[in-house]
PDB file of C-alpha atoms in Angstrom:
ATOM      1  CA  MET A  18       0.000   0.000   0.000  1.00 85.00           C
ATOM      2  CA  ARG A  19       1.299   3.453  -0.883  1.00 91.00           C
ATOM      3  CA  LEU A  20       1.511   6.107   1.823  1.00 95.00           C
ATOM      4  CA  LEU A  21       2.793   9.630   2.374  1.00 96.00           C
ATOM      5  CA  LEU A  22       5.191  10.225   5.266  1.00 98.00           C
ATOM      6  CA  VAL A  23       5.432  13.851   6.413  1.00 97.00           C
ATOM      7  CA  GLU A  24       8.272  14.359   8.912  1.00 97.00           C
ATOM      8  CA  ASP A  25      10.799  17.214   9.154  1.00 95.00           C
ATOM      9  CA  SER A  26      13.477  15.278  11.069  1.00 95.00           C
ATOM     10  CA  GLN A  27      15.739  13.819   8.384  1.00 96.00           C
ATOM     11  CA  ARG A  28      17.030  11.063  10.650  1.00 95.00           C
ATOM     12  CA  LEU A  29      13.552   9.920  11.689  1.00 96.00           C
ATOM     13  CA  ARG A  30      12.138  10.345   8.178  1.00 96.00           C
ATOM     14  CA  GLU A  31      14.816   8.201   6.571  1.00 95.00           C
ATOM     15  CA  GLY A  32      14.583   5.585   9.325  1.00 96.00           C
ATOM     16  CA  LEU A  33      10.820   5.362   8.929  1.00 96.00           C
ATOM     17  CA  GLN A  34      11.109   5.128   5.154  1.00 94.00           C
ATOM     18  CA  MET A  35      13.341   2.087   5.534  1.00 94.00           C
ATOM     19  CA  GLY A  36      11.200   0.484   8.229  1.00 95.00           C
ATOM     20  CA  LEU A  37       7.912   1.020   6.447  1.00 95.00           C
ATOM     21  CA  ALA A  38       9.322  -0.113   3.104  1.00 91.00           C
ATOM     22  CA  SER A  39      10.561  -3.337   4.705  1.00 88.00           C
ATOM     23  CA  ALA A  40       7.018  -3.865   6.019  1.00 89.00           C
ATOM     24  CA  GLY A  41       5.652  -3.721   2.474  1.00 86.00           C
ATOM     25  CA  PHE A  42       4.601  -0.080   2.144  1.00 92.00           C
ATOM     26  CA  ALA A  43       5.491   2.124  -0.819  1.00 91.00           C
ATOM     27  CA  VAL A  44       6.597   5.369   0.842  1.00 95.00           C
ATOM     28  CA  ASP A  45       6.686   8.921  -0.506  1.00 95.00           C
ATOM     29  CA  ALA A  46       8.309  11.341   1.939  1.00 96.00           C
ATOM     30  CA  ALA A  47       7.936  15.088   2.519  1.00 97.00           C
ATOM     31  CA  ALA A  48      10.169  17.164   4.816  1.00 97.00           C
ATOM     32  CA  ASP A  49       7.784  20.092   5.293  1.00 97.00           C
ATOM     33  CA  GLY A  50       4.136  21.062   5.005  1.00 96.00           C
ATOM     34  CA  ALA A  51       4.461  22.736   1.608  1.00 96.00           C
ATOM     35  CA  ALA A  52       5.980  19.597   0.069  1.00 96.00           C
ATOM     36  CA  ALA A  53       3.250  17.526   1.711  1.00 96.00           C
ATOM     37  CA  LEU A  54       0.537  19.643   0.091  1.00 95.00           C
ATOM     38  CA  ALA A  55       2.164  19.164  -3.318  1.00 94.00           C
ATOM     39  CA  PHE A  56       2.178  15.389  -2.847  1.00 94.00           C
ATOM     40  CA  LEU A  57      -1.409  15.323  -1.580  1.00 92.00           C
ATOM     41  CA  ASP A  58      -2.677  17.445  -4.470  1.00 90.00           C
ATOM     42  CA  GLY A  59      -1.004  15.093  -6.944  1.00 88.00           C
ATOM     43  CA  TYR A  60      -2.140  11.721  -5.601  1.00 88.00           C
ATOM     44  CA  ASP A  61      -4.909  10.405  -3.349  1.00 88.00           C
ATOM     45  CA  TYR A  62      -2.959   8.378  -0.806  1.00 92.00           C
ATOM     46  CA  PRO A  63      -4.736   5.621   1.114  1.00 91.00           C
ATOM     47  CA  LEU A  64      -2.585   6.486   4.156  1.00 95.00           C
ATOM     48  CA  THR A  65      -0.757   9.560   5.442  1.00 96.00           C
ATOM     49  CA  VAL A  66       1.605   9.706   8.419  1.00 97.00           C
ATOM     50  CA  LEU A  67       1.674  13.338   9.525  1.00 97.00           C
ATOM     51  CA  ASP A  68       3.883  15.214  11.988  1.00 96.00           C
ATOM     52  CA  LEU A  69       2.344  18.392  13.430  1.00 94.00           C
ATOM     53  CA  GLY A  70       5.401  20.585  14.037  1.00 92.00           C
ATOM     54  CA  LEU A  71       6.354  21.156  10.407  1.00 95.00           C
ATOM     55  CA  PRO A  72       8.207  24.041   8.741  1.00 95.00           C
ATOM     56  CA  LYS A  73       6.559  26.215   6.047  1.00 95.00           C
ATOM     57  CA  VAL A  74       3.047  24.853   6.626  1.00 96.00           C
ATOM     58  CA  ASP A  75       1.956  23.467  10.000  1.00 94.00           C
ATOM     59  CA  GLY A  76       0.672  19.905  10.214  1.00 95.00           C
ATOM     60  CA  MET A  77      -2.763  21.019  11.380  1.00 95.00           C
ATOM     61  CA  ALA A  78      -3.042  23.211   8.279  1.00 95.00           C
ATOM     62  CA  VAL A  79      -2.064  20.242   6.106  1.00 95.00           C
ATOM     63  CA  LEU A  80      -4.751  18.168   7.796  1.00 94.00           C
ATOM     64  CA  ALA A  81      -7.355  20.911   7.295  1.00 93.00           C
ATOM     65  CA  HIS A  82      -6.460  21.179   3.596  1.00 92.00           C
ATOM     66  CA  LEU A  83      -6.700  17.433   3.190  1.00 89.00           C
ATOM     67  CA  ARG A  84     -10.111  17.173   4.810  1.00 89.00           C
ATOM     68  CA  ALA A  85     -11.418  20.177   2.860  1.00 89.00           C
ATOM     69  CA  ARG A  86     -10.751  18.154  -0.323  1.00 84.00           C
ATOM     70  CA  ARG A  87     -12.916  15.334   1.084  1.00 82.00           C
ATOM     71  CA  VAL A  88     -10.548  12.566   0.030  1.00 78.00           C
ATOM     72  CA  PRO A  89     -10.801   9.327   2.035  1.00 81.00           C
ATOM     73  CA  THR A  90      -7.121   9.267   3.064  1.00 88.00           C
ATOM     74  CA  ARG A  91      -6.614   7.752   6.509  1.00 93.00           C
ATOM     75  CA  VAL A  92      -4.364  10.049   8.557  1.00 96.00           C
ATOM     76  CA  LEU A  93      -2.182   8.932  11.441  1.00 97.00           C
ATOM     77  CA  VAL A  94      -0.690  11.866  13.331  1.00 97.00           C
ATOM     78  CA  LEU A  95       2.805  11.151  14.650  1.00 94.00           C
ATOM     79  CA  SER A  96       3.795  13.904  17.055  1.00 93.00           C
ATOM     80  CA  ALA A  97       5.831  14.778  20.130  1.00 92.00           C
ATOM     81  CA  ARG A  98       2.850  16.805  21.366  1.00 91.00           C
ATOM     82  CA  ASP A  99       1.579  14.519  24.102  1.00 90.00           C
ATOM     83  CA  GLN A 100      -1.108  16.587  25.796  1.00 92.00           C
ATOM     84  CA  LEU A 101      -4.718  15.418  25.724  1.00 92.00           C
ATOM     85  CA  THR A 102      -5.759  18.739  24.181  1.00 94.00           C
ATOM     86  CA  ASP A 103      -3.355  18.154  21.262  1.00 92.00           C
ATOM     87  CA  ARG A 104      -4.758  14.681  20.603  1.00 92.00           C
ATOM     88  CA  VAL A 105      -8.344  15.873  20.813  1.00 95.00           C
ATOM     89  CA  ALA A 106      -7.665  18.818  18.496  1.00 94.00           C
ATOM     90  CA  ALA A 107      -6.059  16.587  15.851  1.00 94.00           C
ATOM     91  CA  LEU A 108      -8.812  13.963  16.007  1.00 94.00           C
ATOM     92  CA  ASP A 109     -11.502  16.653  15.853  1.00 93.00           C
ATOM     93  CA  ALA A 110      -9.744  18.129  12.799  1.00 93.00           C
ATOM     94  CA  GLY A 111     -10.047  14.819  10.961  1.00 92.00           C
ATOM     95  CA  ALA A 112      -7.120  12.620  12.003  1.00 94.00           C
ATOM     96  CA  ASP A 113      -7.967   8.916  12.224  1.00 95.00           C
ATOM     97  CA  ASP A 114      -5.311   8.001  14.775  1.00 96.00           C
ATOM     98  CA  TYR A 115      -2.669   9.669  16.946  1.00 96.00           C
ATOM     99  CA  LEU A 116       0.648   8.208  18.081  1.00 96.00           C
ATOM    100  CA  VAL A 117       3.004  10.051  20.440  1.00 95.00           C
ATOM    101  CA  LYS A 118       6.769  10.125  19.932  1.00 93.00           C
ATOM    102  CA  PRO A 119       8.810   8.187  20.927  1.00 92.00           C
ATOM    103  CA  PHE A 120       7.029   5.111  19.625  1.00 94.00           C
ATOM    104  CA  ALA A 121       7.657   1.499  18.621  1.00 95.00           C
ATOM    105  CA  LEU A 122       7.885   0.878  14.874  1.00 95.00           C
ATOM    106  CA  ASP A 123       5.885  -2.348  15.225  1.00 94.00           C
ATOM    107  CA  GLU A 124       3.003  -0.422  16.797  1.00 95.00           C
ATOM    108  CA  LEU A 125       3.079   2.188  14.026  1.00 96.00           C
ATOM    109  CA  ILE A 126       2.981  -0.547  11.376  1.00 94.00           C
ATOM    110  CA  ALA A 127       0.106  -2.345  13.125  1.00 92.00           C
ATOM    111  CA  ARG A 128      -1.904   0.862  13.340  1.00 94.00           C
ATOM    112  CA  LEU A 129      -1.247   1.656   9.675  1.00 95.00           C
ATOM    113  CA  ARG A 130      -2.388  -1.799   8.606  1.00 90.00           C
ATOM    114  CA  ALA A 131      -5.569  -1.356  10.639  1.00 89.00           C
ATOM    115  CA  LEU A 132      -6.181   2.027   8.981  1.00 92.00           C
ATOM    116  CA  GLY A 133      -5.495   0.445   5.601  1.00 89.00           C
ATOM    117  CA  ARG A 134      -8.213  -2.117   6.213  1.00 83.00           C
ATOM    118  CA  ARG A 135     -10.611   0.680   7.149  1.00 84.00           C
ATOM    119  CA  TYR A 136      -9.676   2.524   3.966  1.00 80.00           C
ATOM    120  CA  HIS A 137     -10.677  -0.523   1.928  1.00 73.00           C
ATOM    121  CA  GLY A 138     -13.847  -0.999   3.955  1.00 71.00           C
ATOM    122  CA  ALA A 139     -12.644  -4.316   5.378  1.00 60.00           C
ATOM    123  CA  THR A 140     -13.908  -5.397   8.784  1.00 56.00           C
ATOM    124  CA  THR A 141     -11.314  -8.151   9.178  1.00 64.00           C
ATOM    125  CA  ALA A 142      -7.659  -8.770   8.381  1.00 71.00           C
ATOM    126  CA  GLN A 143      -8.662 -11.929   6.476  1.00 84.00           C
ATOM    127  CA  LEU A 144      -9.144 -11.858   2.692  1.00 86.00           C
ATOM    128  CA  ALA A 145     -10.122 -14.862   0.610  1.00 90.00           C
ATOM    129  CA  ALA A 146     -10.869 -16.011  -2.921  1.00 92.00           C
ATOM    130  CA  GLY A 147     -11.750 -19.671  -3.248  1.00 92.00           C
ATOM    131  CA  ASN A 148      -9.076 -21.760  -1.553  1.00 94.00           C
ATOM    132  CA  LEU A 149      -6.755 -18.729  -1.367  1.00 94.00           C
ATOM    133  CA  GLU A 150      -6.500 -16.930   1.970  1.00 93.00           C
ATOM    134  CA  LEU A 151      -4.523 -13.837   2.961  1.00 91.00           C
ATOM    135  CA  ASP A 152      -3.978 -12.565   6.502  1.00 88.00           C
ATOM    136  CA  SER A 153      -3.054  -8.901   6.146  1.00 81.00           C
ATOM    137  CA  ALA A 154      -2.216  -8.568   9.844  1.00 75.00           C
ATOM    138  CA  ARG A 155       0.354 -11.382   9.814  1.00 81.00           C
ATOM    139  CA  ARG A 156       1.387 -10.825   6.177  1.00 84.00           C
ATOM    140  CA  VAL A 157       0.789 -14.476   5.336  1.00 89.00           C
ATOM    141  CA  ALA A 158      -0.854 -15.955   2.234  1.00 93.00           C
ATOM    142  CA  ARG A 159      -2.045 -19.552   2.005  1.00 94.00           C
ATOM    143  CA  CYS A 160      -3.491 -21.674  -0.754  1.00 94.00           C
ATOM    144  CA  ALA A 161      -5.338 -24.867   0.088  1.00 91.00           C
ATOM    145  CA  GLY A 162      -4.076 -24.431   3.640  1.00 91.00           C
ATOM    146  CA  ARG A 163      -0.389 -24.291   2.647  1.00 93.00           C
ATOM    147  CA  PRO A 164       1.777 -21.149   2.929  1.00 93.00           C
ATOM    148  CA  LEU A 165       2.699 -19.402  -0.300  1.00 94.00           C
ATOM    149  CA  ASN A 166       6.310 -18.327  -0.757  1.00 94.00           C
ATOM    150  CA  LEU A 167       5.727 -14.834  -2.162  1.00 93.00           C
ATOM    151  CA  SER A 168       8.150 -11.950  -2.499  1.00 91.00           C
ATOM    152  CA  PRO A 169       7.098  -8.705  -0.737  1.00 87.00           C
ATOM    153  CA  ARG A 170       6.029  -7.193  -4.080  1.00 89.00           C
ATOM    154  CA  GLU A 171       4.065 -10.291  -5.081  1.00 93.00           C
ATOM    155  CA  TYR A 172       2.336 -10.273  -1.714  1.00 92.00           C
ATOM    156  CA  ALA A 173       1.493  -6.568  -2.083  1.00 90.00           C
ATOM    157  CA  LEU A 174       0.145  -7.169  -5.589  1.00 93.00           C
ATOM    158  CA  LEU A 175      -2.040 -10.032  -4.380  1.00 94.00           C
ATOM    159  CA  GLU A 176      -3.356  -7.895  -1.518  1.00 90.00           C
ATOM    160  CA  VAL A 177      -4.332  -5.072  -3.893  1.00 90.00           C
ATOM    161  CA  LEU A 178      -6.059  -7.529  -6.246  1.00 94.00           C
ATOM    162  CA  LEU A 179      -8.009  -9.119  -3.385  1.00 92.00           C
ATOM    163  CA  HIS A 180      -9.120  -5.734  -2.036  1.00 87.00           C
ATOM    164  CA  GLY A 181     -10.265  -4.826  -5.548  1.00 88.00           C
ATOM    165  CA  ARG A 182     -11.803  -8.204  -6.298  1.00 89.00           C
ATOM    166  CA  GLY A 183     -14.233  -8.013  -9.221  1.00 90.00           C
ATOM    167  CA  ARG A 184     -12.917  -4.623 -10.383  1.00 90.00           C
ATOM    168  CA  VAL A 185     -10.595  -4.086 -13.331  1.00 94.00           C
ATOM    169  CA  LEU A 186      -7.297  -2.593 -12.160  1.00 93.00           C
ATOM    170  CA  SER A 187      -5.088  -1.086 -14.838  1.00 93.00           C
ATOM    171  CA  ARG A 188      -1.354  -1.664 -14.986  1.00 91.00           C
ATOM    172  CA  ALA A 189      -0.738   2.008 -14.212  1.00 90.00           C
ATOM    173  CA  MET A 190      -3.073   1.888 -11.204  1.00 89.00           C
ATOM    174  CA  LEU A 191      -1.332  -1.181  -9.802  1.00 93.00           C
ATOM    175  CA  PHE A 192       2.064   0.445 -10.295  1.00 91.00           C
ATOM    176  CA  GLU A 193       0.954   3.574  -8.445  1.00 86.00           C
ATOM    177  CA  ARG A 194      -0.196   1.510  -5.483  1.00 86.00           C
ATOM    178  CA  LEU A 195       2.921  -0.643  -5.248  1.00 90.00           C
ATOM    179  CA  TYR A 196       5.731   1.817  -5.995  1.00 88.00           C
ATOM    180  CA  ASP A 197       6.649   5.212  -4.592  1.00 83.00           C
ATOM    181  CA  ALA A 198       7.147   8.381  -6.630  1.00 79.00           C
ATOM    182  CA  ASP A 199      10.931   7.884  -6.827  1.00 79.00           C
ATOM    183  CA  ALA A 200      10.728   4.397  -8.326  1.00 78.00           C
ATOM    184  CA  ARG A 201      12.951   4.038 -11.379  1.00 79.00           C
ATOM    185  CA  ALA A 202      11.009   1.116 -12.836  1.00 78.00           C
ATOM    186  CA  SER A 203       8.200   1.566 -15.376  1.00 84.00           C
ATOM    187  CA  ASP A 204       4.699   0.175 -15.004  1.00 85.00           C
ATOM    188  CA  LYS A 205       5.742  -2.729 -17.243  1.00 87.00           C
ATOM    189  CA  VAL A 206       7.226  -4.300 -14.120  1.00 91.00           C
ATOM    190  CA  ILE A 207       3.634  -5.179 -13.173  1.00 93.00           C
ATOM    191  CA  GLU A 208       3.559  -7.710 -16.024  1.00 93.00           C
ATOM    192  CA  VAL A 209       6.627  -9.441 -14.583  1.00 93.00           C
ATOM    193  CA  LEU A 210       5.183  -9.461 -11.066  1.00 92.00           C
ATOM    194  CA  MET A 211       1.844 -10.736 -12.358  1.00 94.00           C
ATOM    195  CA  SER A 212       3.496 -13.565 -14.257  1.00 95.00           C
ATOM    196  CA  GLY A 213       5.412 -14.671 -11.174  1.00 94.00           C
ATOM    197  CA  LEU A 214       2.343 -14.451  -8.946  1.00 95.00           C
ATOM    198  CA  ARG A 215       0.170 -16.392 -11.369  1.00 95.00           C
ATOM    199  CA  GLY A 216       2.796 -19.105 -11.659  1.00 94.00           C
ATOM    200  CA  LYS A 217       3.003 -19.553  -7.885  1.00 95.00           C
ATOM    201  CA  LEU A 218      -0.774 -19.571  -7.498  1.00 95.00           C
ATOM    202  CA  ALA A 219      -1.160 -22.161 -10.259  1.00 94.00           C
ATOM    203  CA  ALA A 220       1.569 -24.354  -8.751  1.00 94.00           C
ATOM    204  CA  ALA A 221      -0.178 -24.183  -5.383  1.00 94.00           C
ATOM    205  CA  GLY A 222      -3.492 -25.321  -6.885  1.00 94.00           C
ATOM    206  CA  TRP A 223      -5.504 -22.114  -6.620  1.00 94.00           C
ATOM    207  CA  ASP A 224      -9.050 -22.619  -7.876  1.00 92.00           C
ATOM    208  CA  GLY A 225      -9.528 -19.001  -9.032  1.00 92.00           C
ATOM    209  CA  GLN A 226      -8.063 -16.849 -11.766  1.00 92.00           C
ATOM    210  CA  ILE A 227      -6.611 -13.404 -12.509  1.00 94.00           C
ATOM    211  CA  GLU A 228      -8.021 -12.360 -15.849  1.00 93.00           C
ATOM    212  CA  ASN A 229      -6.088 -10.090 -18.200  1.00 92.00           C
ATOM    213  CA  ARG A 230      -8.513  -7.832 -20.057  1.00 91.00           C
ATOM    214  CA  ARG A 231      -6.344  -6.570 -22.873  1.00 88.00           C
ATOM    215  CA  GLY A 232      -6.224  -2.804 -23.041  1.00 86.00           C
ATOM    216  CA  PHE A 233      -7.957  -2.409 -19.667  1.00 91.00           C
ATOM    217  CA  GLY A 234      -6.114  -4.266 -16.951  1.00 93.00           C
ATOM    218  CA  TYR A 235      -6.422  -7.173 -14.545  1.00 95.00           C
ATOM    219  CA  VAL A 236      -9.313  -8.474 -12.514  1.00 94.00           C
ATOM    220  CA  LEU A 237      -9.317 -11.144  -9.829  1.00 92.00           C
ATOM    221  CA  GLY A 238     -12.498 -13.167 -10.080  1.00 78.00           C
TER     222      GLY A 238
END
């Protein structure tokens, strides 16, 4: 899942980029509020991690701008402001969650995954299609009860397809959801990922299919 990280501390920003990327997120990063607004006006992120004490444009102003656009982005505020009034103000302004610094990376990741499920309208971490099951909380996929050996990108692709089950997802759309803005690859990499994923699903005995609708995209039935 692609997310926007807004954090002015270079050390923390770069550390979070690495940690979140290793957890399967595609991360775009902004060092100030003005850069965050440019990112948010260019792409509707499923998730945003937002610091409040930002240069150029304050985090609360970024949050107000985001909610004024009425996009469904789930916002987790990550701030050193630990007073109850700060948390209440951010939640009242439209934040979906609030985590105080310092924090544990595992907790941040768990909260982001929970917000991601809410973004997709899921009420559970379990996704399924026939004899294929995916546990988005544990990051495990199984087919016919046996674990699938998927790469992080293959897993992320499968998760997006399951969330969008029955809908045609274009190659460009899949690329946007799996790769950050600095990715050097082209959207043709989706064809390679799809081929590898299909091969593993077929070898595992999956009873469903991922249809390629030429000129439109892919749909998991």
